[in-house]
Coordinates of N, CA, C and O in Angstrom, one line a residue:
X22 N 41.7 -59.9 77.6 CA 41.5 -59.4 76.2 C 40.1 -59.8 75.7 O 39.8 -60.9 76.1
X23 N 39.2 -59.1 74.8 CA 38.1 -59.2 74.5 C 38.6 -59.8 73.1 O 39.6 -59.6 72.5
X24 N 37.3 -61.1 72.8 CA 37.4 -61.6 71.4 C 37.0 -60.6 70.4 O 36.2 -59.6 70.5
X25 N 37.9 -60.9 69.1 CA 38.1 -60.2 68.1 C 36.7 -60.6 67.3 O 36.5 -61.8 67.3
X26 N 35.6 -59.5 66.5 CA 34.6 -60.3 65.6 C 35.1 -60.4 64.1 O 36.1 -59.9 63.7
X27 N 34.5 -60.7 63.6 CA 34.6 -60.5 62.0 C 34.3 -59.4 61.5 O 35.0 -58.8 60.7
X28 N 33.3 -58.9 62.2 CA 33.1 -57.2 61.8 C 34.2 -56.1 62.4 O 34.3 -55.0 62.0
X29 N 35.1 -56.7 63.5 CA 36.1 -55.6 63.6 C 37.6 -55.7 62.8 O 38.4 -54.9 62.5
X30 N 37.5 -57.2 62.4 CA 38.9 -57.6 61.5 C 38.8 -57.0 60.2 O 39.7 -56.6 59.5
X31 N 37.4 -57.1 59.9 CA 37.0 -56.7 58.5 C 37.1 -55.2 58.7 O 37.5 -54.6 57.7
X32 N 36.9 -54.5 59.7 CA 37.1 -52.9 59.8 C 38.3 -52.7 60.0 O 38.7 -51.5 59.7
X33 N 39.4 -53.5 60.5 CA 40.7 -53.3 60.6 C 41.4 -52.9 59.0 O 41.9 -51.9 58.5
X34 N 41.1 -54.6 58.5 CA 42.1 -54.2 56.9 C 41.5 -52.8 56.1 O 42.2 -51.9 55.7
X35 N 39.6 -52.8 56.2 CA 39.5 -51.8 55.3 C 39.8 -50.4 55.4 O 39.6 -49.5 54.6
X36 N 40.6 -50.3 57.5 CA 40.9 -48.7 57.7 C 42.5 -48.8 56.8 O 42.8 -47.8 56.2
X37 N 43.3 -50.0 56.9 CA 44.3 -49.8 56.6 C 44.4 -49.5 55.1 O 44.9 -48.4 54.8
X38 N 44.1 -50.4 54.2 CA 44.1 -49.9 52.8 C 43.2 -48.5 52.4 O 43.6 -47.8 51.4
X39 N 42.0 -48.2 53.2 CA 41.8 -47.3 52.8 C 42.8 -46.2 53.5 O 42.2 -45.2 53.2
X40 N 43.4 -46.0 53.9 CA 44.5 -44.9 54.7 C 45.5 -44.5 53.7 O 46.3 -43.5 53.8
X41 N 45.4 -45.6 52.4 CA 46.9 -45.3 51.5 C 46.4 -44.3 51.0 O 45.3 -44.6 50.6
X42 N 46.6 -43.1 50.7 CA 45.8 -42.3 50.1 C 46.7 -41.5 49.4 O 46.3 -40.4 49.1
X43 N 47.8 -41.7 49.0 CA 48.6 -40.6 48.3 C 48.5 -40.9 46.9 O 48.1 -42.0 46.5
X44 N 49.0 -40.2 46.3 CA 48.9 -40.5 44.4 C 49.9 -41.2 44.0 O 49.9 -41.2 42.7
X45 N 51.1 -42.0 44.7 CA 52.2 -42.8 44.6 C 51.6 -44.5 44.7 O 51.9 -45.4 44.0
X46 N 50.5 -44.5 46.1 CA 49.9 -45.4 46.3 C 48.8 -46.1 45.2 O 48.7 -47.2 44.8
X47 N 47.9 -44.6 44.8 CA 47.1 -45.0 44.0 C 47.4 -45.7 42.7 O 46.6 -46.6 42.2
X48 N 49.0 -44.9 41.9 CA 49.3 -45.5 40.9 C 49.7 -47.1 41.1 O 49.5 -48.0 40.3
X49 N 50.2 -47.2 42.5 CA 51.0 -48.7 42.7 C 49.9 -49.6 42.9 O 50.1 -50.8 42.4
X50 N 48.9 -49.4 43.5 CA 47.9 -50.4 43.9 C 46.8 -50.2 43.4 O 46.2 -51.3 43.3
X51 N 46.0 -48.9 42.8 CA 44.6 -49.3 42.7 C 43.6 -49.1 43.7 O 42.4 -49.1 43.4
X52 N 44.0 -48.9 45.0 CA 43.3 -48.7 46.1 C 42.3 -47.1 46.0 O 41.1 -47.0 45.9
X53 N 42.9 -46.4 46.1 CA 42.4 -45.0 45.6 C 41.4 -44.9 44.4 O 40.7 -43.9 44.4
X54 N 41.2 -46.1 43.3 CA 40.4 -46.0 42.6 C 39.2 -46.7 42.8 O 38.2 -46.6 42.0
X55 N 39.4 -47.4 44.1 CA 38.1 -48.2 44.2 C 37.2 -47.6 44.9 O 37.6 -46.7 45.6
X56 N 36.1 -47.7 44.8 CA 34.6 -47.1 45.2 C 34.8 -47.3 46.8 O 35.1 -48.4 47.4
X57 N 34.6 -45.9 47.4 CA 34.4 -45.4 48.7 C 33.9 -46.4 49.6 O 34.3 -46.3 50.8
X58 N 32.8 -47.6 49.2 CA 32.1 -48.3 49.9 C 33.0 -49.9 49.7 O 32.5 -50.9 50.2
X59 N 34.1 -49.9 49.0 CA 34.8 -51.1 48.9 C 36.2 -50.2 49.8 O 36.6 -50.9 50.7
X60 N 36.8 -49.1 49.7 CA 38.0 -48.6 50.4 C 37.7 -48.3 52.3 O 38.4 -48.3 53.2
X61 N 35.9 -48.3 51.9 CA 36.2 -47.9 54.0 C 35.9 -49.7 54.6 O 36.4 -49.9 55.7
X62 N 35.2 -51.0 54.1 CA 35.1 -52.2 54.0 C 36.6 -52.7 54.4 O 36.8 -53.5 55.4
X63 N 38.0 -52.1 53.6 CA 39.3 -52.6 53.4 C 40.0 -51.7 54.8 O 40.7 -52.2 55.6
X64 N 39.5 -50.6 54.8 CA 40.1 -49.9 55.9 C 39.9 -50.1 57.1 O 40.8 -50.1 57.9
X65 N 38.1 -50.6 57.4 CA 37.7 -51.6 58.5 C 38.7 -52.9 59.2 O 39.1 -53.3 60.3
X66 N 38.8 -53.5 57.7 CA 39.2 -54.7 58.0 C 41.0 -54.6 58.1 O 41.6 -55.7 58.2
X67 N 41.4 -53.8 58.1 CA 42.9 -53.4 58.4 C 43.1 -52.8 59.8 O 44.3 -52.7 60.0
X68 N 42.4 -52.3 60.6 CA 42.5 -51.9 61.6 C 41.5 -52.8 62.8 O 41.4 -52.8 64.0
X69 N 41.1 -53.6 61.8 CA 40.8 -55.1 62.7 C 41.9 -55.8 63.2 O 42.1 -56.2 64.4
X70 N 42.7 -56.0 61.9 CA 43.9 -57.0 62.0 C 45.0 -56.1 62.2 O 45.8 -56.9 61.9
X71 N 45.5 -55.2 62.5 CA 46.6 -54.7 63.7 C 46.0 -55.0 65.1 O 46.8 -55.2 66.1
X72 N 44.5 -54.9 65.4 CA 44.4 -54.9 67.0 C 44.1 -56.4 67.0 O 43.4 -56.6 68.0
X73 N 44.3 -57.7 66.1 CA 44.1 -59.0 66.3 C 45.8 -59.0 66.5 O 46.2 -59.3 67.6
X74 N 46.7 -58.8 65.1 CA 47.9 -59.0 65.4 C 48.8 -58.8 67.3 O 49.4 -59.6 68.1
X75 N 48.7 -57.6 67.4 CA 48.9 -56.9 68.9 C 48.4 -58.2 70.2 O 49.0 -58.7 71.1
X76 N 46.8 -58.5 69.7 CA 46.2 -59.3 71.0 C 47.1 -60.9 71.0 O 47.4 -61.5 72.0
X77 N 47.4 -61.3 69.6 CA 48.1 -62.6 69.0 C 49.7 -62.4 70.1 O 50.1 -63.2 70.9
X78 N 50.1 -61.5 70.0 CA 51.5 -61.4 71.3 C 50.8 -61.1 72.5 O 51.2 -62.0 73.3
X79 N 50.1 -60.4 73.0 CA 49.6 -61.0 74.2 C 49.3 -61.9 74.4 O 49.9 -62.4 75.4
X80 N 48.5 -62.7 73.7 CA 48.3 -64.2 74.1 C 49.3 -65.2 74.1 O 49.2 -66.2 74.8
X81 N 50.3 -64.9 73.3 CA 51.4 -65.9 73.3 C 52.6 -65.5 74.1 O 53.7 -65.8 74.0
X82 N 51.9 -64.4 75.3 CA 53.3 -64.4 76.5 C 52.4 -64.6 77.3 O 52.7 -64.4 78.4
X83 N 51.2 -64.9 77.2 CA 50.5 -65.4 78.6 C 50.3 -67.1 78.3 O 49.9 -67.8 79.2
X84 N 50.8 -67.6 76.5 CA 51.0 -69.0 76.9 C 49.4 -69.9 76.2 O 49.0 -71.1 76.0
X85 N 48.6 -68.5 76.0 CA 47.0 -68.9 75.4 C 47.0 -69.2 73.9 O 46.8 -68.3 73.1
X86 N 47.2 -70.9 73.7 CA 47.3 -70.9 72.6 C 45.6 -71.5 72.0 O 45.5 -71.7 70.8
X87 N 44.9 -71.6 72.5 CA 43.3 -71.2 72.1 C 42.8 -69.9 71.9 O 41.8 -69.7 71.1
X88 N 43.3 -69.1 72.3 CA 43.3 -67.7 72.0 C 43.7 -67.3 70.5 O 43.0 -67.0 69.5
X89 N 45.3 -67.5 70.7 CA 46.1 -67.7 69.7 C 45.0 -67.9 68.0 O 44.5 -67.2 67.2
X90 N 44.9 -69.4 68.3 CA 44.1 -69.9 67.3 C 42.9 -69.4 66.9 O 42.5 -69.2 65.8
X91 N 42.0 -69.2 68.1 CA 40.7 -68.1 67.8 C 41.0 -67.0 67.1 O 40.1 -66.8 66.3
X92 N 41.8 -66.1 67.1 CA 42.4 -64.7 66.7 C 42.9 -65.4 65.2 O 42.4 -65.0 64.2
X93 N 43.5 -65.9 65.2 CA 44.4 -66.2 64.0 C 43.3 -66.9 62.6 O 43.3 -66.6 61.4
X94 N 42.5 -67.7 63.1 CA 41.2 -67.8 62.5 C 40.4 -66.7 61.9 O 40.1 -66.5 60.7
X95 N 40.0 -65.9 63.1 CA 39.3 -64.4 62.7 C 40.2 -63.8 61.4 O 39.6 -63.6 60.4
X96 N 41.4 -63.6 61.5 CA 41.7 -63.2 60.3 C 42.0 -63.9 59.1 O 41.9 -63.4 58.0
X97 N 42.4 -65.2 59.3 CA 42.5 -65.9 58.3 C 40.7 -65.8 57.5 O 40.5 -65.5 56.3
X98 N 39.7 -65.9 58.3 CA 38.5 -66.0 57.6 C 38.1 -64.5 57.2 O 37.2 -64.2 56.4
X99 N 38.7 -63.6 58.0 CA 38.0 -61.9 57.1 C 38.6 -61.9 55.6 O 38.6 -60.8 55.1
X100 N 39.1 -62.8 54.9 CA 39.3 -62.2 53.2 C 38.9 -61.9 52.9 O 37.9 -62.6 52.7
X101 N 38.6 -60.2 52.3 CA 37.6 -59.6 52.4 C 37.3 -59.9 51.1 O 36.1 -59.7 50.9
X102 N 38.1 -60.5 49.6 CA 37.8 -61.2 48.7 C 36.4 -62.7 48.8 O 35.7 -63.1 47.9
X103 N 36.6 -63.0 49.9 CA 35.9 -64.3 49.7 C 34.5 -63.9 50.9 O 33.7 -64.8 51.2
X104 N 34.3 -62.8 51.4 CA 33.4 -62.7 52.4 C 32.1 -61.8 51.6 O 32.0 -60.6 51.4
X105 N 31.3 -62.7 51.4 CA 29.6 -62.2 51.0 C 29.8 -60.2 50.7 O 29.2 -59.3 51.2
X106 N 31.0 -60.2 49.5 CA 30.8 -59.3 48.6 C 30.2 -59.7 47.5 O 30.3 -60.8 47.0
X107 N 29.4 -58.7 47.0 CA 28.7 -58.6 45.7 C 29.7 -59.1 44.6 O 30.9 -59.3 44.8
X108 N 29.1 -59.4 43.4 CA 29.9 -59.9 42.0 C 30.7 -58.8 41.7 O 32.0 -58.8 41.6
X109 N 29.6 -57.3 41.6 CA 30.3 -56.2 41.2 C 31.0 -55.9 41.9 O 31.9 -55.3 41.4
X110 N 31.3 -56.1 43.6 CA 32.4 -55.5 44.1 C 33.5 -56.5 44.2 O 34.5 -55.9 44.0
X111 N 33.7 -57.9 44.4 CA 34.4 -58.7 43.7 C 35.2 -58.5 42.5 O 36.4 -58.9 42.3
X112 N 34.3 -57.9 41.4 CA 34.6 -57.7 39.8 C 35.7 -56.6 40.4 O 36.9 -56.9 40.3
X113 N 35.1 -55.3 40.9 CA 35.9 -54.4 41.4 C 37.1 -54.3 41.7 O 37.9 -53.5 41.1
X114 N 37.4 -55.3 42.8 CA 38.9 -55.5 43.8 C 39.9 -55.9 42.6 O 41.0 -55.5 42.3
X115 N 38.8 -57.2 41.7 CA 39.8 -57.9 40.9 C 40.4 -56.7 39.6 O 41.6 -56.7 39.4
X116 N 39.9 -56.3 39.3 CA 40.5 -55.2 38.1 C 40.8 -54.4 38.5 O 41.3 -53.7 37.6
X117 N 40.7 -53.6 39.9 CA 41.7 -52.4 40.1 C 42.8 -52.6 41.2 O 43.8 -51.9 41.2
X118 N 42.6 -53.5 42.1 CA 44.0 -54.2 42.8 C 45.1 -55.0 41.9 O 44.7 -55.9 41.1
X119 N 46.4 -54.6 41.9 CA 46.9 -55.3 40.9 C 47.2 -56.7 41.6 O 47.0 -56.7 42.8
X120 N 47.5 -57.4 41.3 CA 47.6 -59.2 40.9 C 48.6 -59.4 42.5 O 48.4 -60.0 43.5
X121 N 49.4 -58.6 42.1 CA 50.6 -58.8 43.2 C 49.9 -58.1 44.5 O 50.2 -58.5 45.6
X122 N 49.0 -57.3 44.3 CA 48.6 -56.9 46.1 C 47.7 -58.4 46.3 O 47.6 -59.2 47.3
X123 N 47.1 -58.5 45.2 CA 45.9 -59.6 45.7 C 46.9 -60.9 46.2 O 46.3 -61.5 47.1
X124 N 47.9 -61.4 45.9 CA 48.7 -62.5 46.1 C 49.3 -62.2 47.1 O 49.5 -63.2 47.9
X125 N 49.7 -61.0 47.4 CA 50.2 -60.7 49.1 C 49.1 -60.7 50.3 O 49.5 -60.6 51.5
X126 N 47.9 -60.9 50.2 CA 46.7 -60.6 51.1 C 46.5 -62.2 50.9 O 46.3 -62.9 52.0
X127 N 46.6 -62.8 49.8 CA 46.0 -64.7 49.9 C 47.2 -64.9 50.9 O 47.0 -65.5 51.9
X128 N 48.3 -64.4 50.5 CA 49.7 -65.0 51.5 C 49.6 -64.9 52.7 O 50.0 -65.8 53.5
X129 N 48.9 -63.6 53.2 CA 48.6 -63.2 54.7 C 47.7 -64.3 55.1 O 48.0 -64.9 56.1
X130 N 46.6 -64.6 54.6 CA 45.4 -65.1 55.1 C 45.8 -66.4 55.5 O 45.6 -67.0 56.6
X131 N 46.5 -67.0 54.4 CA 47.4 -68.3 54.6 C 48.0 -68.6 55.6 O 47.6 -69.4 56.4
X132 N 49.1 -67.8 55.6 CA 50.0 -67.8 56.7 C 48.9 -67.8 58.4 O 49.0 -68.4 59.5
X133 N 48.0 -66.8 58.0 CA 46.7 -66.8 59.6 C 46.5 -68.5 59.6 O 46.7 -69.3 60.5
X134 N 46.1 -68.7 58.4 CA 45.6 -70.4 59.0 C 46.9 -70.9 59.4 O 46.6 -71.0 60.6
X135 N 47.8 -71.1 59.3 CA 48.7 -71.9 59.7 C 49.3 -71.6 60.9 O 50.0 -72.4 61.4
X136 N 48.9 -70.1 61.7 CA 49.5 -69.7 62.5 C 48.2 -70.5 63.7 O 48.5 -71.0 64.8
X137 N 46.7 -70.4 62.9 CA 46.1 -71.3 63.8 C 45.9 -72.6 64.3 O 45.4 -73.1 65.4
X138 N 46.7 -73.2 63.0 CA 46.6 -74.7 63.4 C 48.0 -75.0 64.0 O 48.2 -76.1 64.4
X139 N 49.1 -74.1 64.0 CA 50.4 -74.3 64.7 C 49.9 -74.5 66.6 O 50.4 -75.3 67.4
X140 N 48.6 -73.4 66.7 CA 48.2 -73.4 68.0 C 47.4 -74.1 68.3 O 47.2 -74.5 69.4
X141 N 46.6 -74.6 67.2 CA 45.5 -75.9 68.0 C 46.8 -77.0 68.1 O 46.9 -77.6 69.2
X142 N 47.7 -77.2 67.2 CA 48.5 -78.4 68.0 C 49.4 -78.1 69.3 O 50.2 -79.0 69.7
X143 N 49.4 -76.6 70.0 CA 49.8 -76.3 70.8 C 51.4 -76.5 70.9 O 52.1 -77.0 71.8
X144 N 52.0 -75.8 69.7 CA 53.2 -75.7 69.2 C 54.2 -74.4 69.4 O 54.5 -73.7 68.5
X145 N 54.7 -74.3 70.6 CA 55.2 -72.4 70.6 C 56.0 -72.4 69.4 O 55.6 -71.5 68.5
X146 N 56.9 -73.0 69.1 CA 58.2 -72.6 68.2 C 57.2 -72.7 66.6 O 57.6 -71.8 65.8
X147 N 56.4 -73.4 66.3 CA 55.2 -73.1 65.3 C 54.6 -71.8 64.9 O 54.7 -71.3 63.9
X148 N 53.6 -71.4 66.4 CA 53.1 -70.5 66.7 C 53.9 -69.1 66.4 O 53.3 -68.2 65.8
X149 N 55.4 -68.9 66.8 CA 56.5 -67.9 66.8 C 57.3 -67.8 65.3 O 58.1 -66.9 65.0
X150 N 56.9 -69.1 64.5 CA 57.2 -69.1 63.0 C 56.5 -69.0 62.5 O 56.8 -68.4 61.5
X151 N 55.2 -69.2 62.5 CA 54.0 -68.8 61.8 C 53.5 -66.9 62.4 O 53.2 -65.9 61.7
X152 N 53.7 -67.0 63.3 CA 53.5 -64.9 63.7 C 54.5 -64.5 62.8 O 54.2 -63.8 61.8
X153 N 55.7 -65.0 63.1 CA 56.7 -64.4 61.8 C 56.7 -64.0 60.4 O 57.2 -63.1 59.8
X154 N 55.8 -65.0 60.0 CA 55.7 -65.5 58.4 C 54.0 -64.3 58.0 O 53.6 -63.7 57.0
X155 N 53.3 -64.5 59.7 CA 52.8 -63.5 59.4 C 52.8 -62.4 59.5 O 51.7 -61.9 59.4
X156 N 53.8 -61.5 59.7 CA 54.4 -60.5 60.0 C 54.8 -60.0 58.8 O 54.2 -59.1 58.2
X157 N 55.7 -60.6 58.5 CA 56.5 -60.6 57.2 C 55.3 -59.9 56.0 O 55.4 -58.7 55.5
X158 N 54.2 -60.8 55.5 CA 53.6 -60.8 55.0 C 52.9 -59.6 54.8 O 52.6 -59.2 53.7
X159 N 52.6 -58.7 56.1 CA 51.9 -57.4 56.1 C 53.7 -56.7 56.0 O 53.7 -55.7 56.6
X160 N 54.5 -56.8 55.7 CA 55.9 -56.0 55.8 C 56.0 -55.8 54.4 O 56.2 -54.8 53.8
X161 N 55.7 -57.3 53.6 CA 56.1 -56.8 52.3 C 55.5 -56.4 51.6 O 56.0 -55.8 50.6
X162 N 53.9 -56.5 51.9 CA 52.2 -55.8 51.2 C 53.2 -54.2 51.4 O 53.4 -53.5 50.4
X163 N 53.5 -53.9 52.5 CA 53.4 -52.4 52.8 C 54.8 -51.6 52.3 O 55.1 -50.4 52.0
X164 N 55.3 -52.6 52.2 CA 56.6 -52.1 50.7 C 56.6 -52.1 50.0 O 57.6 -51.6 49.5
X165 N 55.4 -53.1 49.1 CA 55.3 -53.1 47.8 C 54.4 -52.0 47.0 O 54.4 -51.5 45.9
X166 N 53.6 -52.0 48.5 CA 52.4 -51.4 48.1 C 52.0 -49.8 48.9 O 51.0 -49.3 48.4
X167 N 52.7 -49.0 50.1 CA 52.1 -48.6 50.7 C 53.7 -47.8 51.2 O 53.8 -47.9 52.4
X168 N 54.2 -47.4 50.8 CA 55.3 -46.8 51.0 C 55.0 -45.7 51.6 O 55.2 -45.6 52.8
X169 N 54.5 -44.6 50.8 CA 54.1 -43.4 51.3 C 53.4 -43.5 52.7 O 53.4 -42.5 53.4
X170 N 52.8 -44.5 53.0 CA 52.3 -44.8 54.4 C 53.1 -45.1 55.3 O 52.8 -44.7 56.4
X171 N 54.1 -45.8 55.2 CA 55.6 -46.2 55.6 C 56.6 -46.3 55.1 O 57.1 -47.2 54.5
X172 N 57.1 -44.6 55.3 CA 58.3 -44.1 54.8 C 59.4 -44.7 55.1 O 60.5 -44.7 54.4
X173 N 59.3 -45.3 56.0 CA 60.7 -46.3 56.7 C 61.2 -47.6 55.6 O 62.3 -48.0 55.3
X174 N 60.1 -48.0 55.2 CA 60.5 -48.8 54.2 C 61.1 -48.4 53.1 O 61.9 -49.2 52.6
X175 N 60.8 -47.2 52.5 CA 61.6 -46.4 51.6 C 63.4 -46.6 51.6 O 64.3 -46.9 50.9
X176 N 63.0 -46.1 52.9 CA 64.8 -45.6 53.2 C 65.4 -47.1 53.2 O 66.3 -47.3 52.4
X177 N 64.9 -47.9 54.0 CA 65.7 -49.4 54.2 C 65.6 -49.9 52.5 O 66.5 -50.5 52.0
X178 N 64.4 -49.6 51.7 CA 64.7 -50.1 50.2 C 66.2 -49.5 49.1 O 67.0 -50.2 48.4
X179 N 66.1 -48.1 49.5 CA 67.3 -47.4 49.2 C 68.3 -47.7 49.8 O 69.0 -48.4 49.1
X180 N 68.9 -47.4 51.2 CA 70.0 -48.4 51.5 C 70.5 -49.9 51.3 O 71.6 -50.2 51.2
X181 N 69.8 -50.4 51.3 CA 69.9 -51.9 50.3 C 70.2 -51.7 48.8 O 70.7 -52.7 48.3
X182 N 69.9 -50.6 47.8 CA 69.7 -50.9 46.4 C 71.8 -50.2 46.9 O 72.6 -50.8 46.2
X183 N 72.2 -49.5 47.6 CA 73.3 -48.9 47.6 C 74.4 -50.0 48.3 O 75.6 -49.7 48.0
X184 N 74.2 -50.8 48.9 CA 75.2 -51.9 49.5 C 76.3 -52.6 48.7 O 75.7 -53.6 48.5
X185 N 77.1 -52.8 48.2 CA 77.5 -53.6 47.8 C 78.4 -54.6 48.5 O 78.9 -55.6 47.8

């Protein structure tokens, strides 16, 4: 597997967020309203981090937990909040991302560090609770925020509000 750069993690999230594109999305998140050169940045960096996540289980059935940790690093450091954006585009994210997407993306980044240092101490059952926790993390961004992009979550939200 080829190392992941900063410029492809950063092109991963920015293809993903920019991908939300429907007017259900736009009202829920704010994404749709942000300037073209902050939505393809988020979209980049979203389609970084699916082909980092993907490489993160390869490496941990081949047992590479330097790998692991290198990968999990890369995305923990692509926040695309804290990476040599401008004030105004900073200013940007913060007033049209609402609060709650921005706290689901610190949670992701989080969870990446911890999934890296699970693997510098060369910990599988760590390593397999931290992929989890980061898993989760892009599951609940994408139900809170991205439904129309994943209709699946829709339906599993509806059959849960119907359970008793």
């Amino acid at each position: 597997m080829t190392r992941i750069s900063y410029r492809s993690l950063l092109a991963f999230t920015v293809f993903k967020l920019a991908f939300f594109s429907s007017a259900t999305f736009a009202e829920a998140s704010g994404v749709e309203s942000l300037s073209p050169e902050i939505r393809g940045l988020l979209k980049k960096e979203m389609i970084a981090v699916d082909l980092a996540m993907k490489d993160i289980i390869t490496a941990n059935a081949e047992g590479d937990s330097d790998k692991i940790s290198t990968i999990a690093r890369q995305i923990k450091n692509s926040f695309i909040l804290k990476q040599g954006l401008t004030k105004r585009q900073k200013h940007e994210l913060h007033s049209t991302l609402p609060k709650d997407f921005i706290l689901k993306d610190q949670e992701f980044h989080y969870m990446a560090g911890m999934l890296s240092h699970a693997a510098d101490m060369n910990k599988p059952e760590l390593i397999n609770f931290y992929y989890s926790q980061l898993f989760e993390a892009c599951s609940s961004c994408h139900k809170a925020h991205a439904l129309h992009r994943f209709p699946q979550f829709m339906t599993e939200s509806t059959a849960d509000q119907h359970k008793h």
